[in-house]
Amino acid sequence: MRIVAAKKPAVIFLENVKNLVRHDQGKAFAVIKKTIADLGYSFSYAVINAQATVPQKRIRCYMVCLRDTDKKFEFPEFLGEPIPLKSIN
């Protein structure tokens, strides 16, 4: 967050484990969200399983934060059958 405060990027993209949202009764997630908001960014998050785009069950918490708080970020839907590992050549 020190780098974000100094550089003020237009977009912050964060990724973490799926249980971040619930860890410590949500306290850790609340601290992250508040810290980002205090720096003047919007905060959007989604827990996504990317198995339709990569050949593994990969459930992660993705966070997108925008400096322009008038803009709204919407996560895309990841639809489709899981990609089997044997499909990689």
GROMACS .gro file of N, CA and C in nm:
model
  267
    1MET      N    1   0.081  -0.118   0.000
    1MET     CA    2   0.000   0.000   0.000
    1MET      C    3   0.087   0.126   0.000
    2ARG      N    4   0.208   0.113   0.051
    2ARG     CA    5   0.299   0.228   0.045
    2ARG      C    6   0.331   0.263  -0.100
    3ILE      N    7   0.348   0.162  -0.185
    3ILE     CA    8   0.376   0.186  -0.327
    3ILE      C    9   0.254   0.252  -0.392
    4VAL      N   10   0.135   0.203  -0.361
    4VAL     CA   11   0.012   0.261  -0.417
    4VAL      C   12   0.000   0.407  -0.375
    5ALA      N   13   0.026   0.436  -0.248
    5ALA     CA   14   0.017   0.575  -0.200
    5ALA      C   15   0.116   0.666  -0.271
    6ALA      N   16   0.234   0.614  -0.300
    6ALA     CA   17   0.338   0.696  -0.363
    6ALA      C   18   0.316   0.710  -0.513
    7LYS      N   19   0.278   0.603  -0.581
    7LYS     CA   20   0.268   0.603  -0.727
    7LYS      C   21   0.128   0.635  -0.780
    8LYS      N   22   0.025   0.611  -0.698
    8LYS     CA   23  -0.114   0.637  -0.735
    8LYS      C   24  -0.153   0.579  -0.872
    9PRO      N   25  -0.142   0.449  -0.890
    9PRO     CA   26  -0.179   0.390  -1.019
    9PRO      C   27  -0.330   0.404  -1.043
   10ALA      N   28  -0.369   0.400  -1.169
   10ALA     CA   29  -0.511   0.411  -1.203
   10ALA      C   30  -0.589   0.288  -1.158
   11VAL      N   31  -0.521   0.172  -1.159
   11VAL     CA   32  -0.586   0.045  -1.124
   11VAL      C   33  -0.495  -0.035  -1.031
   12ILE      N   34  -0.555  -0.096  -0.931
   12ILE     CA   35  -0.485  -0.192  -0.845
   12ILE      C   36  -0.552  -0.326  -0.866
   13PHE      N   37  -0.474  -0.429  -0.894
   13PHE     CA   38  -0.527  -0.564  -0.910
   13PHE      C   39  -0.461  -0.652  -0.805
   14LEU      N   40  -0.542  -0.713  -0.720
   14LEU     CA   41  -0.492  -0.801  -0.614
   14LEU      C   42  -0.554  -0.938  -0.629
   15GLU      N   43  -0.480  -1.039  -0.589
   15GLU     CA   44  -0.527  -1.177  -0.596
   15GLU      C   45  -0.479  -1.249  -0.471
   16ASN      N   46  -0.567  -1.330  -0.412
   16ASN     CA   47  -0.531  -1.400  -0.290
   16ASN      C   48  -0.612  -1.529  -0.282
   17VAL      N   49  -0.594  -1.601  -0.174
   17VAL     CA   50  -0.664  -1.728  -0.154
   17VAL      C   51  -0.814  -1.704  -0.138
   18LYS      N   52  -0.894  -1.807  -0.170
   18LYS     CA   53  -1.040  -1.791  -0.166
   18LYS      C   54  -1.093  -1.760  -0.026
   19ASN      N   55  -1.025  -1.805   0.076
   19ASN     CA   56  -1.075  -1.786   0.213
   19ASN      C   57  -1.037  -1.651   0.273
   20LEU      N   58  -0.973  -1.564   0.197
   20LEU     CA   59  -0.937  -1.432   0.249
   20LEU      C   60  -1.060  -1.358   0.299
   21VAL      N   61  -1.170  -1.371   0.229
   21VAL     CA   62  -1.292  -1.298   0.265
   21VAL      C   63  -1.342  -1.337   0.403
   22ARG      N   64  -1.327  -1.464   0.440
   22ARG     CA   65  -1.377  -1.513   0.569
   22ARG      C   66  -1.270  -1.523   0.677
   23HIS      N   67  -1.143  -1.514   0.641
   23HIS     CA   68  -1.035  -1.532   0.738
   23HIS      C   69  -1.051  -1.438   0.857
   24ASP      N   70  -1.034  -1.490   0.976
   24ASP     CA   71  -1.042  -1.412   1.100
   24ASP      C   72  -1.176  -1.336   1.109
   25GLN      N   73  -1.284  -1.406   1.079
   25GLN     CA   74  -1.420  -1.350   1.076
   25GLN      C   75  -1.431  -1.227   0.985
   26GLY      N   76  -1.353  -1.224   0.878
   26GLY     CA   77  -1.359  -1.115   0.782
   26GLY      C   78  -1.279  -0.991   0.819
   27LYS      N   79  -1.208  -0.998   0.933
   27LYS     CA   80  -1.134  -0.879   0.980
   27LYS      C   81  -1.020  -0.842   0.886
   28ALA      N   82  -0.944  -0.940   0.840
   28ALA     CA   83  -0.831  -0.911   0.750
   28ALA      C   84  -0.880  -0.848   0.620
   29PHE      N   85  -0.990  -0.902   0.566
   29PHE     CA   86  -1.047  -0.850   0.443
   29PHE      C   87  -1.097  -0.707   0.464
   30ALA      N   88  -1.159  -0.682   0.577
   30ALA     CA   89  -1.209  -0.548   0.609
   30ALA      C   90  -1.093  -0.447   0.617
   31VAL      N   91  -0.981  -0.489   0.672
   31VAL     CA   92  -0.863  -0.400   0.680
   31VAL      C   93  -0.812  -0.368   0.540
   32ILE      N   94  -0.806  -0.468   0.454
   32ILE     CA   95  -0.761  -0.445   0.316
   32ILE      C   96  -0.855  -0.348   0.246
   33LYS      N   97  -0.984  -0.373   0.256
   33LYS     CA   98  -1.083  -0.289   0.190
   33LYS      C   99  -1.077  -0.145   0.242
   34LYS      N  100  -1.067  -0.126   0.372
   34LYS     CA  101  -1.061   0.008   0.431
   34LYS      C  102  -0.933   0.080   0.392
   35THR      N  103  -0.822   0.010   0.391
   35THR     CA  104  -0.694   0.070   0.354
   35THR      C  105  -0.700   0.121   0.211
   36ILE      N  106  -0.758   0.044   0.122
   36ILE     CA  107  -0.770   0.083  -0.019
   36ILE      C  108  -0.866   0.201  -0.033
   37ALA      N  109  -0.977   0.197   0.038
   37ALA     CA  110  -1.074   0.307   0.033
   37ALA      C  111  -1.012   0.436   0.088
   38ASP      N  112  -0.934   0.424   0.194
   38ASP     CA  113  -0.868   0.542   0.254
   38ASP      C  114  -0.770   0.607   0.158
   39LEU      N  115  -0.719   0.530   0.061
   39LEU     CA  116  -0.630   0.585  -0.040
   39LEU      C  117  -0.707   0.645  -0.158
   40GLY      N  118  -0.841   0.639  -0.152
   40GLY     CA  119  -0.923   0.701  -0.253
   40GLY      C  120  -0.962   0.613  -0.370
   41TYR      N  121  -0.961   0.483  -0.350
   41TYR     CA  122  -0.993   0.389  -0.457
   41TYR      C  123  -1.127   0.322  -0.432
   42SER      N  124  -1.197   0.288  -0.541
   42SER     CA  125  -1.314   0.202  -0.529
   42SER      C  126  -1.263   0.060  -0.504
   43PHE      N  127  -1.352  -0.028  -0.464
   43PHE     CA  128  -1.311  -0.165  -0.431
   43PHE      C  129  -1.416  -0.263  -0.480
   44SER      N  130  -1.377  -0.351  -0.570
   44SER     CA  131  -1.464  -0.459  -0.618
   44SER      C  132  -1.390  -0.590  -0.598
   45TYR      N  133  -1.463  -0.694  -0.561
   45TYR     CA  134  -1.399  -0.823  -0.547
   45TYR      C  135  -1.494  -0.934  -0.591
   46ALA      N  136  -1.434  -1.047  -0.624
   46ALA     CA  137  -1.511  -1.167  -0.658
   46ALA      C  138  -1.425  -1.288  -0.627
   47VAL      N  139  -1.489  -1.393  -0.580
   47VAL     CA  140  -1.422  -1.522  -0.562
   47VAL      C  141  -1.456  -1.603  -0.687
   48ILE      N  142  -1.353  -1.636  -0.765
   48ILE     CA  143  -1.371  -1.696  -0.897
   48ILE      C  144  -1.297  -1.828  -0.907
   49ASN      N  145  -1.364  -1.927  -0.966
   49ASN     CA  146  -1.300  -2.053  -1.000
   49ASN      C  147  -1.266  -2.047  -1.148
   50ALA      N  148  -1.140  -2.044  -1.181
   50ALA     CA  149  -1.095  -2.026  -1.319
   50ALA      C  150  -1.078  -2.158  -1.395
   51GLN      N  151  -1.141  -2.264  -1.349
   51GLN     CA  152  -1.119  -2.394  -1.414
   51GLN      C  153  -1.170  -2.400  -1.557
   52ALA      N  154  -1.251  -2.303  -1.600
   52ALA     CA  155  -1.295  -2.299  -1.740
   52ALA      C  156  -1.190  -2.233  -1.829
   53THR      N  157  -1.086  -2.175  -1.769
   53THR     CA  158  -0.982  -2.107  -1.847
   53THR      C  159  -0.842  -2.167  -1.827
   54VAL      N  160  -0.825  -2.243  -1.721
   54VAL     CA  161  -0.696  -2.310  -1.695
   54VAL      C  162  -0.725  -2.454  -1.651
   55PRO      N  163  -0.635  -2.546  -1.679
   55PRO     CA  164  -0.661  -2.688  -1.647
   55PRO      C  165  -0.632  -2.723  -1.500
   56GLN      N  166  -0.694  -2.651  -1.409
   56GLN     CA  167  -0.685  -2.684  -1.267
   56GLN      C  168  -0.800  -2.614  -1.196
   57LYS      N  169  -0.841  -2.668  -1.083
   57LYS     CA  170  -0.942  -2.603  -1.001
   57LYS      C  171  -0.871  -2.493  -0.924
   58ARG      N  172  -0.893  -2.370  -0.964
   58ARG     CA  173  -0.820  -2.257  -0.905
   58ARG      C  174  -0.921  -2.153  -0.858
   59ILE      N  175  -0.960  -2.164  -0.733
   59ILE     CA  176  -1.056  -2.069  -0.675
   59ILE      C  177  -0.976  -1.964  -0.599
   60ARG      N  178  -0.990  -1.840  -0.642
   60ARG     CA  179  -0.912  -1.731  -0.583
   60ARG      C  180  -1.001  -1.610  -0.560
   61CYS      N  181  -0.958  -1.524  -0.470
   61CYS     CA  182  -1.025  -1.397  -0.446
   61CYS      C  183  -0.952  -1.290  -0.527
   62TYR      N  184  -1.022  -1.228  -0.620
   62TYR     CA  185  -0.965  -1.123  -0.704
   62TYR      C  186  -1.025  -0.990  -0.662
   63MET      N  187  -0.940  -0.889  -0.651
   63MET     CA  188  -0.984  -0.755  -0.613
   63MET      C  189  -0.935  -0.655  -0.717
   64VAL      N  190  -1.025  -0.570  -0.763
   64VAL     CA  191  -0.992  -0.466  -0.859
   64VAL      C  192  -1.033  -0.333  -0.795
   65CYS      N  193  -0.939  -0.241  -0.791
   65CYS     CA  194  -0.961  -0.112  -0.726
   65CYS      C  195  -0.928  -0.002  -0.827
   66LEU      N  196  -1.020   0.093  -0.841
   66LEU     CA  197  -1.003   0.199  -0.939
   66LEU      C  198  -0.986   0.334  -0.871
   67ARG      N  199  -0.888   0.411  -0.917
   67ARG     CA  200  -0.866   0.545  -0.861
   67ARG      C  201  -0.983   0.636  -0.897
   68ASP      N  202  -1.036   0.622  -1.019
   68ASP     CA  203  -1.153   0.698  -1.060
   68ASP      C  204  -1.276   0.630  -1.001
   69THR      N  205  -1.322   0.679  -0.888
   69THR     CA  206  -1.431   0.612  -0.817
   69THR      C  207  -1.566   0.628  -0.886
   70ASP      N  208  -1.573   0.709  -0.992
   70ASP     CA  209  -1.697   0.720  -1.069
   70ASP      C  210  -1.715   0.602  -1.163
   71LYS      N  211  -1.607   0.531  -1.192
   71LYS     CA  212  -1.615   0.415  -1.280
   71LYS      C  213  -1.647   0.291  -1.196
   72LYS      N  214  -1.719   0.200  -1.256
   72LYS     CA  215  -1.753   0.075  -1.186
   72LYS      C  216  -1.692  -0.041  -1.261
   73PHE      N  217  -1.627  -0.129  -1.187
   73PHE     CA  218  -1.569  -0.249  -1.247
   73PHE      C  219  -1.665  -0.366  -1.227
   74GLU      N  220  -1.686  -0.444  -1.331
   74GLU     CA  221  -1.766  -0.565  -1.322
   74GLU      C  222  -1.683  -0.684  -1.368
   75PHE      N  223  -1.678  -0.786  -1.287
   75PHE     CA  224  -1.603  -0.906  -1.322
   75PHE      C  225  -1.675  -0.983  -1.431
   76PRO      N  226  -1.602  -1.039  -1.524
   76PRO     CA  227  -1.665  -1.123  -1.627
   76PRO      C  228  -1.707  -1.256  -1.566
   77GLU      N  229  -1.798  -1.323  -1.634
   77GLU     CA  230  -1.836  -1.457  -1.593
   77GLU      C  231  -1.742  -1.556  -1.660
   78PHE      N  232  -1.703  -1.657  -1.588
   78PHE     CA  233  -1.618  -1.762  -1.641
   78PHE      C  234  -1.703  -1.887  -1.655
   79LEU      N  235  -1.759  -1.905  -1.774
   79LEU     CA  236  -1.850  -2.015  -1.799
   79LEU      C  237  -1.782  -2.122  -1.883
   80GLY      N  238  -1.835  -2.239  -1.877
   80GLY     CA  239  -1.784  -2.347  -1.961
   80GLY      C  240  -1.738  -2.464  -1.878
   81GLU      N  241  -1.712  -2.571  -1.949
   81GLU     CA  242  -1.665  -2.693  -1.885
   81GLU      C  243  -1.521  -2.676  -1.838
   82PRO      N  244  -1.483  -2.744  -1.732
   82PRO     CA  245  -1.342  -2.740  -1.688
   82PRO      C  246  -1.250  -2.792  -1.800
   83ILE      N  247  -1.134  -2.734  -1.811
   83ILE     CA  248  -1.035  -2.778  -1.909
   83ILE      C  249  -0.956  -2.893  -1.847
   84PRO      N  250  -0.955  -3.011  -1.911
   84PRO     CA  251  -0.880  -3.122  -1.855
   84PRO      C  252  -0.729  -3.103  -1.873
   85LEU      N  253  -0.653  -3.148  -1.778
   85LEU     CA  254  -0.507  -3.137  -1.784
   85LEU      C  255  -0.452  -3.208  -1.906
   86LYS      N  256  -0.512  -3.319  -1.945
   86LYS     CA  257  -0.461  -3.395  -2.060
   86LYS      C  258  -0.477  -3.319  -2.194
   87SER      N  259  -0.548  -3.206  -2.191
   87SER     CA  260  -0.566  -3.128  -2.315
   87SER      C  261  -0.442  -3.044  -2.348
   88ILE      N  262  -0.347  -3.036  -2.256
   88ILE     CA  263  -0.225  -2.958  -2.280
   88ILE      C  264  -0.126  -3.045  -2.355
   89ASN      N  265  -0.073  -2.994  -2.463
   89ASN     CA  266   0.023  -3.069  -2.544
   89ASN      C  267   0.165  -3.036  -2.505
   0.00000   0.00000   0.00000
